[in-house]
Tab-separated table of C-alpha atoms and ligand atoms in Angstrom:
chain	number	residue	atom	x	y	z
X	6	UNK	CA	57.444	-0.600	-54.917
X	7	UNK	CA	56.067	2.228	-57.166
X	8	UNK	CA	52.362	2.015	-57.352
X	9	UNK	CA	50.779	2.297	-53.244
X	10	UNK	CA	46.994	2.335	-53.615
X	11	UNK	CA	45.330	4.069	-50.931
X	12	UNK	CA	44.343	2.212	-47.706
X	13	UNK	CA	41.225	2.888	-45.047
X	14	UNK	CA	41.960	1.667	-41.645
X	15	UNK	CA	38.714	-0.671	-40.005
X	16	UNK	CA	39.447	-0.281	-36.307
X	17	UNK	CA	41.614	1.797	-34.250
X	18	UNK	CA	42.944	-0.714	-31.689
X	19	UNK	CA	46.439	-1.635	-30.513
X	20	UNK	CA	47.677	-3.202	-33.259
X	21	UNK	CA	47.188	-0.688	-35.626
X	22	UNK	CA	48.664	1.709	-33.317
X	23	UNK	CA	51.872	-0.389	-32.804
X	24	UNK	CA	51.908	-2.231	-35.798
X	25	UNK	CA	50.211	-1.297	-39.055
X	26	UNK	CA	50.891	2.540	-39.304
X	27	UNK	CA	53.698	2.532	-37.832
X	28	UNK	CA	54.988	0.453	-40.690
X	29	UNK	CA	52.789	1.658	-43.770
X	30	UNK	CA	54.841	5.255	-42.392
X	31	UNK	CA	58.188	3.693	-42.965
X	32	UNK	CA	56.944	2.042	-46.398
X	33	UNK	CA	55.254	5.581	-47.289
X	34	UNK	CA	51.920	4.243	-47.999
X	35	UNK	CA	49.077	6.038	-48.642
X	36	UNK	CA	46.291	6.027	-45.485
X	37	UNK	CA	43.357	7.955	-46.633
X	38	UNK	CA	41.238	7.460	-43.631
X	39	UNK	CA	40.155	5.421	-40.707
X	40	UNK	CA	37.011	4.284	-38.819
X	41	UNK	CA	36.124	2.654	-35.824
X	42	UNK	CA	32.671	1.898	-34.025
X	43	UNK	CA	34.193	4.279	-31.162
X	44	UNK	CA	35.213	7.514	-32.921
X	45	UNK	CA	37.053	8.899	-30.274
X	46	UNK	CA	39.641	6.614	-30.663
X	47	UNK	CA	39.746	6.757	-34.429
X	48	UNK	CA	40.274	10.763	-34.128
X	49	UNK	CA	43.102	10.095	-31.407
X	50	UNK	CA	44.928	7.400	-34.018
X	51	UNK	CA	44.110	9.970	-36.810
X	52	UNK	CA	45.748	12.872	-35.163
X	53	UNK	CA	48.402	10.674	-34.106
X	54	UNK	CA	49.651	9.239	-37.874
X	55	UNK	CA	48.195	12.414	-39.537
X	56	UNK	CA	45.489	10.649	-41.141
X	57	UNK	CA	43.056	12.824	-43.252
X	58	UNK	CA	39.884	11.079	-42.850
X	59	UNK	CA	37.798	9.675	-40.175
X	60	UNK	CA	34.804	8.298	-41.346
X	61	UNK	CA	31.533	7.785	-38.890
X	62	UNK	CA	29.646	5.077	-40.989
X	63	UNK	CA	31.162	2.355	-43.131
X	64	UNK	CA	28.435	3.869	-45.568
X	65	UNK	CA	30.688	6.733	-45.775
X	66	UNK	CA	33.488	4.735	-46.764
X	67	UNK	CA	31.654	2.701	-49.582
X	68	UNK	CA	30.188	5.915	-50.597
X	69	UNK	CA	33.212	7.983	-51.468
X	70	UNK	CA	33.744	5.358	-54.380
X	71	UNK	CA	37.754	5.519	-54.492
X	72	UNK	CA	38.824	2.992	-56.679
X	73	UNK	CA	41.497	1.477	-56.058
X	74	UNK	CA	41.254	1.374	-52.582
X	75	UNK	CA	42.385	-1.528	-49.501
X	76	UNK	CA	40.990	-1.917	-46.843
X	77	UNK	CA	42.589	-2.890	-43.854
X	78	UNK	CA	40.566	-4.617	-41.036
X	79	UNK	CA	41.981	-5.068	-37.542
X	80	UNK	CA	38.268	-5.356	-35.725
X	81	UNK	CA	38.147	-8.336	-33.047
X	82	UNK	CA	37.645	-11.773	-34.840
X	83	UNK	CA	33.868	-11.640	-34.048
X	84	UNK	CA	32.981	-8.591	-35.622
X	85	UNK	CA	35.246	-9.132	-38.890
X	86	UNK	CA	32.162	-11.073	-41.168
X	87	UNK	CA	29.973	-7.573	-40.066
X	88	UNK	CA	32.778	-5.540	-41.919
X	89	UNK	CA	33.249	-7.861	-44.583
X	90	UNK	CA	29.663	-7.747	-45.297
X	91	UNK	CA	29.760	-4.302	-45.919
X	92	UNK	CA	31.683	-4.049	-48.492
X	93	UNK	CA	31.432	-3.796	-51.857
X	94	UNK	CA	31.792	-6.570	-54.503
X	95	UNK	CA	35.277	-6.864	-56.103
X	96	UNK	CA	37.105	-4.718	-52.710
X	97	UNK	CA	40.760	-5.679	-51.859
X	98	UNK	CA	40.719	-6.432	-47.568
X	99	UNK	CA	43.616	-7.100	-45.984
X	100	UNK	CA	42.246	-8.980	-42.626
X	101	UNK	CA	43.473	-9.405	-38.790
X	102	UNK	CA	44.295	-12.840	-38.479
X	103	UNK	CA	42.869	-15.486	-36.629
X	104	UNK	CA	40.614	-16.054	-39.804
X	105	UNK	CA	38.099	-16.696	-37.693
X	106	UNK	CA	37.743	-18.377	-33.987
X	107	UNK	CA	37.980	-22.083	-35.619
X	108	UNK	CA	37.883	-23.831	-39.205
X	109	UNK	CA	34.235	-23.615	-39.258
X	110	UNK	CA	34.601	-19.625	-39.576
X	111	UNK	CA	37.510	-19.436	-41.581
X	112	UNK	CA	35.812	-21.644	-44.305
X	113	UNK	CA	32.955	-18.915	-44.450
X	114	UNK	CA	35.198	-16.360	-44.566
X	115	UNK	CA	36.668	-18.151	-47.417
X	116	UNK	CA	33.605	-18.624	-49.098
X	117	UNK	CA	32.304	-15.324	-48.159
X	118	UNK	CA	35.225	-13.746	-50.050
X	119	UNK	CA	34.838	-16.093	-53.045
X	120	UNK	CA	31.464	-15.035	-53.687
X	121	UNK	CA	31.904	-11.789	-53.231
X	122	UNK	CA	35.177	-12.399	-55.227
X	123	UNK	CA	37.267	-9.990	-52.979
X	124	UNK	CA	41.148	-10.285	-53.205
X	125	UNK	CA	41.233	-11.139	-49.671
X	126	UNK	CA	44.116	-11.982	-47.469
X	127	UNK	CA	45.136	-12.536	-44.156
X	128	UNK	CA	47.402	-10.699	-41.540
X	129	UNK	CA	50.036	-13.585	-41.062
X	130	UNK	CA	53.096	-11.468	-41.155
X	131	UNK	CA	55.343	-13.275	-39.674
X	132	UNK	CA	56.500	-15.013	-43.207
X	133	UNK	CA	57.750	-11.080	-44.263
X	134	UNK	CA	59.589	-10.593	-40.965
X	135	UNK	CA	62.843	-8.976	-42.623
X	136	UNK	CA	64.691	-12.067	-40.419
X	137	UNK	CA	62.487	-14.581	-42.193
X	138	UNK	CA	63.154	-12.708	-45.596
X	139	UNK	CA	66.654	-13.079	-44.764
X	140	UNK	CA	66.723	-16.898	-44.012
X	141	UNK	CA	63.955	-17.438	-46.891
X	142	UNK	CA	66.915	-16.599	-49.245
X	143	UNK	CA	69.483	-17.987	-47.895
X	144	UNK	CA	67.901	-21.363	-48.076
X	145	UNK	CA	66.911	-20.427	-51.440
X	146	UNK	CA	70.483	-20.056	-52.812
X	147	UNK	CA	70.910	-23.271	-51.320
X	148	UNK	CA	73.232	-22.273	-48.617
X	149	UNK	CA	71.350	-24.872	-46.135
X	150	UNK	CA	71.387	-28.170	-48.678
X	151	UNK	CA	68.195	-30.089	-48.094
X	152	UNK	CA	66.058	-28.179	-45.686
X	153	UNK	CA	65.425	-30.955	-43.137
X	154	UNK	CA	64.444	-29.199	-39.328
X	155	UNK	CA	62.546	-26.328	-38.194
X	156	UNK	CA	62.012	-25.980	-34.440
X	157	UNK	CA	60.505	-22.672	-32.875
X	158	UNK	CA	60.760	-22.454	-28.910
X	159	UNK	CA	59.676	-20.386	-27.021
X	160	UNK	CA	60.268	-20.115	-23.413
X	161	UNK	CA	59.107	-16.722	-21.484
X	162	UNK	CA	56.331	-14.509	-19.569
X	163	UNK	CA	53.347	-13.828	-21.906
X	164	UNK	CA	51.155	-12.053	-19.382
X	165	UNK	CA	47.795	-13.223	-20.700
X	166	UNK	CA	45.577	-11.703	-18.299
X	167	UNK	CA	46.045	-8.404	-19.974
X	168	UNK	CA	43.952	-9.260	-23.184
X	169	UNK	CA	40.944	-10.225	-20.958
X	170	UNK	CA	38.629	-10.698	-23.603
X	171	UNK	CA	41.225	-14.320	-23.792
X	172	UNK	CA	39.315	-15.326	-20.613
X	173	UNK	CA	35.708	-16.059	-23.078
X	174	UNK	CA	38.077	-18.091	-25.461
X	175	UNK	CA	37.722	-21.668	-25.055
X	176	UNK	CA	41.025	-21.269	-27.708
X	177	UNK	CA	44.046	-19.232	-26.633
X	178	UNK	CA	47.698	-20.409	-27.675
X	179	UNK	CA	47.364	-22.100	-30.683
X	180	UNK	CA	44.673	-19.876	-32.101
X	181	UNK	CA	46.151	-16.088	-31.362
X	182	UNK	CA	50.079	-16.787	-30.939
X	183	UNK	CA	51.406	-20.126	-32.206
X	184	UNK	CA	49.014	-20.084	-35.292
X	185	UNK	CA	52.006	-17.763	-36.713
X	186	UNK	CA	54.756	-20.423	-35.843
X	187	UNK	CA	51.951	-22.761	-37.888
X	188	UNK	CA	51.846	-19.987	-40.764
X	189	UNK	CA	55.740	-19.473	-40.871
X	190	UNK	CA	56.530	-23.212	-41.125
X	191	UNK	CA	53.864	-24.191	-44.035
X	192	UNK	CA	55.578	-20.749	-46.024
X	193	UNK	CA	58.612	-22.794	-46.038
X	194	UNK	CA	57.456	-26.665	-46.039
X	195	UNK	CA	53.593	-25.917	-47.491
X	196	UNK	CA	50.806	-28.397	-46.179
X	197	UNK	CA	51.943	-31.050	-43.704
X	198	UNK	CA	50.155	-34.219	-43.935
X	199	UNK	CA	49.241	-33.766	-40.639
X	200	UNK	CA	49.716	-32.372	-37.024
X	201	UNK	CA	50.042	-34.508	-33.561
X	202	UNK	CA	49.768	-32.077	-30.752
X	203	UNK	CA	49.565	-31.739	-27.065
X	204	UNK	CA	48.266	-27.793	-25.663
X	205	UNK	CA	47.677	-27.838	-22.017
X	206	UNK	CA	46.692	-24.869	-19.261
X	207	UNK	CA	48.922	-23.638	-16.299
X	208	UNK	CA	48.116	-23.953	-12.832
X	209	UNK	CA	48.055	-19.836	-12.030
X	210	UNK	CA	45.906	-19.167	-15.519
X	211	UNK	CA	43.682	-21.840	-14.521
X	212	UNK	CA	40.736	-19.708	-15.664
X	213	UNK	CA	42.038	-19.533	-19.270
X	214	UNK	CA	41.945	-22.301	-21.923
X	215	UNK	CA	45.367	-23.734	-22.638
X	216	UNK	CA	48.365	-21.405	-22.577
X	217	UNK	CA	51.493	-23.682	-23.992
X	218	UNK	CA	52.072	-26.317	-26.757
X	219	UNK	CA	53.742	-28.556	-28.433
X	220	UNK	CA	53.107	-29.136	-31.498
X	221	UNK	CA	54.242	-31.463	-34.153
X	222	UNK	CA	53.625	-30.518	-38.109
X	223	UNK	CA	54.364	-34.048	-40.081
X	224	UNK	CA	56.327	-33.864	-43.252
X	225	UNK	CA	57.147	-37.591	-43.478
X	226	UNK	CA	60.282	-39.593	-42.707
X	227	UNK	CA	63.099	-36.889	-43.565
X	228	UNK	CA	61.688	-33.598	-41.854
X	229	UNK	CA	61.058	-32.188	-38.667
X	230	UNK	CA	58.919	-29.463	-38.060
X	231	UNK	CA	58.507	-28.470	-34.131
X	232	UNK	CA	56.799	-25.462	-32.333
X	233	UNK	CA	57.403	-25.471	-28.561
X	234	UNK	CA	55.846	-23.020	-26.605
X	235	UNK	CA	55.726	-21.948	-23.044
X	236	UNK	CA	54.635	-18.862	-22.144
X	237	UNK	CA	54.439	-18.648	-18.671
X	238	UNK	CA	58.049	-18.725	-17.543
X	239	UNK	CA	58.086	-16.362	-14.587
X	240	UNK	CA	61.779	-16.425	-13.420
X	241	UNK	CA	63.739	-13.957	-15.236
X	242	UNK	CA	65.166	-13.489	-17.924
X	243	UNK	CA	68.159	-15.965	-17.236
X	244	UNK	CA	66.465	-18.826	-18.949
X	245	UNK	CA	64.178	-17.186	-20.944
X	246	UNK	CA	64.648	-18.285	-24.664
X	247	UNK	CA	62.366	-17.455	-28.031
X	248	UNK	CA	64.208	-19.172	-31.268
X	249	UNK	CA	63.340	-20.035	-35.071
X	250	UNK	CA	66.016	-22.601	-36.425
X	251	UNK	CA	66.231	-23.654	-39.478
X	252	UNK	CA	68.524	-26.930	-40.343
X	253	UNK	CA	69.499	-28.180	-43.721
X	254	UNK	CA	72.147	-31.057	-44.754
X	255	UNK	CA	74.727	-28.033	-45.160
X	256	UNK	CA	73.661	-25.278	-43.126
X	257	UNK	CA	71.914	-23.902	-40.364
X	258	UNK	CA	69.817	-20.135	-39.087
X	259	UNK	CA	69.370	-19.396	-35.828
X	260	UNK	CA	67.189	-16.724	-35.664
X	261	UNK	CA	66.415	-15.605	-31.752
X	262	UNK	CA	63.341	-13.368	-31.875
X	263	UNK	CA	63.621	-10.761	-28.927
X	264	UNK	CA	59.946	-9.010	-28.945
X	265	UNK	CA	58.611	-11.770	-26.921
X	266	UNK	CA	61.386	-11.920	-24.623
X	267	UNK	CA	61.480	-9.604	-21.178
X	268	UNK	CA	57.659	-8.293	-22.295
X	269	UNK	CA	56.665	-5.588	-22.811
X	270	UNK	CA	59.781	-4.139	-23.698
X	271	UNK	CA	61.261	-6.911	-25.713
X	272	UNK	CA	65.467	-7.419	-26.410
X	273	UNK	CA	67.546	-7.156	-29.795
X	274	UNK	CA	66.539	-9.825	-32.023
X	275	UNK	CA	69.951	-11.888	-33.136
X	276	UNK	CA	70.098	-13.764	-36.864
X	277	UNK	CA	73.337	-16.561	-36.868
X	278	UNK	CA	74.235	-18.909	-39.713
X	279	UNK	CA	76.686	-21.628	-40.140
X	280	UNK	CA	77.657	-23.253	-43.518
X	281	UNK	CA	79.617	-25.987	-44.772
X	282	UNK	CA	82.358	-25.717	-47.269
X	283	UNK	CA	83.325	-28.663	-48.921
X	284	UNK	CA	83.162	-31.088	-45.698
X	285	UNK	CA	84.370	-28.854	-43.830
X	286	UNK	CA	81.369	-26.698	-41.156
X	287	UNK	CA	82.332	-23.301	-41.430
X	288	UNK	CA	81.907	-20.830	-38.612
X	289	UNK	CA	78.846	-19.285	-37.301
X	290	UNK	CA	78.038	-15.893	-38.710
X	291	UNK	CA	76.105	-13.274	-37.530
X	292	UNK	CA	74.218	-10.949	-39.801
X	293	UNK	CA	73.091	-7.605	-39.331
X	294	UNK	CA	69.218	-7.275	-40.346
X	295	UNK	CA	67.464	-4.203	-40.284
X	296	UNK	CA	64.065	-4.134	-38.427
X	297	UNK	CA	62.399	-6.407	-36.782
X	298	UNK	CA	58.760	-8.553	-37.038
X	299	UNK	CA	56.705	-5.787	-34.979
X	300	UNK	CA	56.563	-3.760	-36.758
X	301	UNK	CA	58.264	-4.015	-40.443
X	302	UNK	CA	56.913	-7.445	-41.269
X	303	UNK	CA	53.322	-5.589	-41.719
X	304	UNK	CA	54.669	-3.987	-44.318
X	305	UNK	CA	54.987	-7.525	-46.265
X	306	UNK	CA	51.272	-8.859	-45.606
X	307	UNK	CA	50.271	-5.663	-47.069
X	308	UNK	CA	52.484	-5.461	-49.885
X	309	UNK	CA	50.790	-8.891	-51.195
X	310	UNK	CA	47.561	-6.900	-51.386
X	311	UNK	CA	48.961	-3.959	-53.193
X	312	UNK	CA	51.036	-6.143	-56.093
X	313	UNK	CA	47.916	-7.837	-56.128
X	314	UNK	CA	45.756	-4.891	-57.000
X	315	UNK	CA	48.444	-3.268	-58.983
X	316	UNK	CA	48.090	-6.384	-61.533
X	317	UNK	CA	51.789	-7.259	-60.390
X	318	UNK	CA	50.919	-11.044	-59.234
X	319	UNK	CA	47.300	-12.637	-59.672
X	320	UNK	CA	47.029	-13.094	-55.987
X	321	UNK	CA	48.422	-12.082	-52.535
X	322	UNK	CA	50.966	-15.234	-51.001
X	323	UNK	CA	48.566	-14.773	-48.066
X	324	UNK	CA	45.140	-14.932	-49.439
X	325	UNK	CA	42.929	-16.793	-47.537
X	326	UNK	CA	42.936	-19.314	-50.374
X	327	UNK	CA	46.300	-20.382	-48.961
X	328	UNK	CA	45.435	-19.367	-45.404
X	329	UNK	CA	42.362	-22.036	-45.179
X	330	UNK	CA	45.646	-23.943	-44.675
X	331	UNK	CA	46.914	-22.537	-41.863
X	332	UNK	CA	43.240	-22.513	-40.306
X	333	UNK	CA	42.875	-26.205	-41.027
X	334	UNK	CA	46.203	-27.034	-39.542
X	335	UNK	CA	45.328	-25.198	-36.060
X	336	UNK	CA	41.772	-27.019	-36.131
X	337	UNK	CA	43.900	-30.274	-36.863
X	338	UNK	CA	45.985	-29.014	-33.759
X	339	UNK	CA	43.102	-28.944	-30.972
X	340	UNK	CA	41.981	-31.928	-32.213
X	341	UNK	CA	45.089	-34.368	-31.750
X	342	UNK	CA	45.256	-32.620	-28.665
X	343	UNK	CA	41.758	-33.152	-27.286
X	344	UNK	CA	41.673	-36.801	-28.942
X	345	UNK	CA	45.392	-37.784	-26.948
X	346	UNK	CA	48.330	-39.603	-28.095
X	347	UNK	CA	48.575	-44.006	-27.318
X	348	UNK	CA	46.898	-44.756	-24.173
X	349	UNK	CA	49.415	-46.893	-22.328
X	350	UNK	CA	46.642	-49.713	-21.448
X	351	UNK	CA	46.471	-50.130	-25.027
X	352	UNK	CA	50.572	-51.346	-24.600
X	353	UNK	CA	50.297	-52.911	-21.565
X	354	UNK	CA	47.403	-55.295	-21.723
L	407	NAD	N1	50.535	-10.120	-34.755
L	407	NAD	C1	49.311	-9.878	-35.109
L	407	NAD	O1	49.024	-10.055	-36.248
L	407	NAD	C2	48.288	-9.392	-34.129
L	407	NAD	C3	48.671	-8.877	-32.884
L	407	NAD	C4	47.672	-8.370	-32.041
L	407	NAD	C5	46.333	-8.417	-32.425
L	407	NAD	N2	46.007	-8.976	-33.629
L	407	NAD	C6	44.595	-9.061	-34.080
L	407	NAD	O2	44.148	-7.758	-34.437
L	407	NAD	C7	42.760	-7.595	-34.147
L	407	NAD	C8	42.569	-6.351	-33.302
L	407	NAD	O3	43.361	-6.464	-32.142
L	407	NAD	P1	43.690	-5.213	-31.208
L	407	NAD	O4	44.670	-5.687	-30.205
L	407	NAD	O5	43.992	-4.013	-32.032
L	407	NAD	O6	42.265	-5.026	-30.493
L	407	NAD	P2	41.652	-3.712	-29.825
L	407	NAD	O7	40.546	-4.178	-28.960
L	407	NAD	O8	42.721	-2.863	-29.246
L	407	NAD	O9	41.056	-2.914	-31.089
L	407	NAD	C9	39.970	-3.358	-31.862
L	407	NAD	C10	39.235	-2.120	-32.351
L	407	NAD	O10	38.196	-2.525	-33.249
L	407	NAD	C11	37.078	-1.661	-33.030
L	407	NAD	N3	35.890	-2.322	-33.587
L	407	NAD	C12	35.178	-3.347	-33.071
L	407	NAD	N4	34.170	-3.669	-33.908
L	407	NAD	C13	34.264	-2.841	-34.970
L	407	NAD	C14	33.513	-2.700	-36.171
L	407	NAD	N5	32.472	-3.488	-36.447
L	407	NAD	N6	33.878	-1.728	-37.034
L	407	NAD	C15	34.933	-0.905	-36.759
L	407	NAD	N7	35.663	-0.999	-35.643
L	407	NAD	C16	35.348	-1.961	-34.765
L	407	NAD	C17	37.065	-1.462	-31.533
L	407	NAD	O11	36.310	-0.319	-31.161
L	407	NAD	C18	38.557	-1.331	-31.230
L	407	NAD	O12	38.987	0.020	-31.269
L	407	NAD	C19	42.344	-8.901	-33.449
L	407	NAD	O13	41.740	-9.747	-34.399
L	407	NAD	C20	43.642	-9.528	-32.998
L	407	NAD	O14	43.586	-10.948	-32.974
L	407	NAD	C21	46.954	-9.433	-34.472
């Protein structure tokens, strides 16, 4: 892409540390400074990426006037409507997901950025994961028929204690981990007309909310859309497993996603697809993709906000126009969960 307007960095956590400049370096954008309530660790991240600026106030930001300029929030969910606030009318914000702890939020985020008519997107970056790009056009050219199945699984050792601030959440899987499973299946399928869904807790993380899932996202009679995750598999890697699949009448992806597995350090990821020619299913195929979703698949959520501002498209694929979705689809989520499936006694009676 030619045109890279400059971006300023909100917060100088982990994620922007691991993730976002590690890949705006290897897309060459432009990061023309950074700020974060603690300074100290903006100057560390700014001597670390070679970042020119690091701002003390948001004021300072605002009052440099650069035009055009993103900016690029990664502040806990709680403190990203005080940084929104702040900015002025018209700015482009590329936003940490969750949008928001629950529905509630995300709609006045959404409303928020409508009045303020920001181009404002989300962080759900799992849809520009170079493997995802890779099976998006595949199954474009048709090499999958009718797409008809998408299961993700999961099966591993998240250790959740380490994000403690989880333990205050009365929302943990859904909302921070499969809410990009949720994300990555309505880029492909859209809205579903609904979601059954069953998220429970674990016996040894009894002090956090629930920590696995299954969830169902209903696209009628012909499709089936499945996220399946448990996280607290704690007996090596043997049976550990973390797959996207993708089925069609002629085809199929197998996509096995290594960050999660072995954590922290993660295994190669592995992309595999099968064809049919004629009636005939051909063999499975392996291709070769270069990076992975952590961290080249930030490049992609931010790209949307740079076509976007560059007058390329009228508005980025992840706005949180489109990401209200995702939001409502999580909410949808805890509530089939909370409200249970058929009681039996209403069977046997
Ligand atoms: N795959 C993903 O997209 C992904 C992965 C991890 C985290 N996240 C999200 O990214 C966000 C940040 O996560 P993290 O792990 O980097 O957290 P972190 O705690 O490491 O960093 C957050 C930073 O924000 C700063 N901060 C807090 N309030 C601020 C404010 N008002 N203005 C400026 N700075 C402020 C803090 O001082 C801290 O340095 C969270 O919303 C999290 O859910 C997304």
């Amino acid at each position: 892409m030619s045109y890279k307007a400059p971006i300023v960095i909100i917060g100088a956590g982990g994620i922007v540390n691991d993730a976002h400049l590690p890949a705006y370096q290897l897309a060459g954008f432009d990061i023309a400074g950074i700020y974060d309530v603690d300074k100290e660790k903006a100057n560390a991240i700014a001597e670390k990426f070679d970042i020119p600026l690091v701002f003390d106030t948001m004021e300072d930001i605002v009052r440099l006037n650069l035009s055009p300029l993103i900016y690029d929030v990664a502040v806990p969910g709680s403190a990203v409507m005080k940084v929104l606030e702040q900015l002025p009318a018209g700015s482009a914000v590329l936003i940490q997901k969750p949008m928001g702890n629950d529905y509630q939020e995300a709609k006045a985020i959404l409303q928020f950025a409508r009045d303020k008519q920001l181009v404002a997107a989300i962080n759900f970056q799992l849809r520009y994961a170079p493997f995802i790009q890779a099976a998006r056009k595949l199954i474009q050219q048709g090499a999958l028929g009718q797409l008809c199945d998408i299961e993700i699984n999961v099966n591993v050792f998240t250790p959740w204690h380490l994000w403690t601030f989880l333990y205050e959440s009365p929302r943990v899987e859904i909302l921070y981990h499969s809410i990009h499973y949720i994300d990555l299946v309505r880029s492909f399928l859209g809205n579903p007309v609904g979601i059954y869904a069953k998220t429970v807790k674990h016996p040894e993380m009894s002090q956090l909310a629930s920590v696995r899932s299954n969830i169902i996202m209903d696209y009628g009679e012909m499709v089936r859309a499945n996220i399946i995750t448990n996280h607290c598999h704690k007996f090596g890697m043997q049976h550990q497993h973390s797959y996207i699949k993708f089925e069609g009448t002629q085809g199929a992806i197998k996509i096995n996603l290594g960050l999660l597995m072995n954590y922290p350090h993660g295994v190669a990821d592995q992309f595999e697809y099968i064809t049919f020619t004629g009636n005939e299913p051909g063999e499975w195929k392996t291709l070769a993709i270069e990076g992975s979703w952590f961290p080249h698949a930030f490049i992609g959520s931010m790209e949307q906000v740079m076509q976007t501002v560059a007058g390329n498209i009228s508005k980025p694929d992840n706005s949180v126009e489109d990401c209200i979705y995702t939001m409502a689809c999580v909410e949808a989520a805890y509530r089939s969960s909370e409200k249970g499936g058929v009681k039996l006694n209403e069977i046997i009676c």
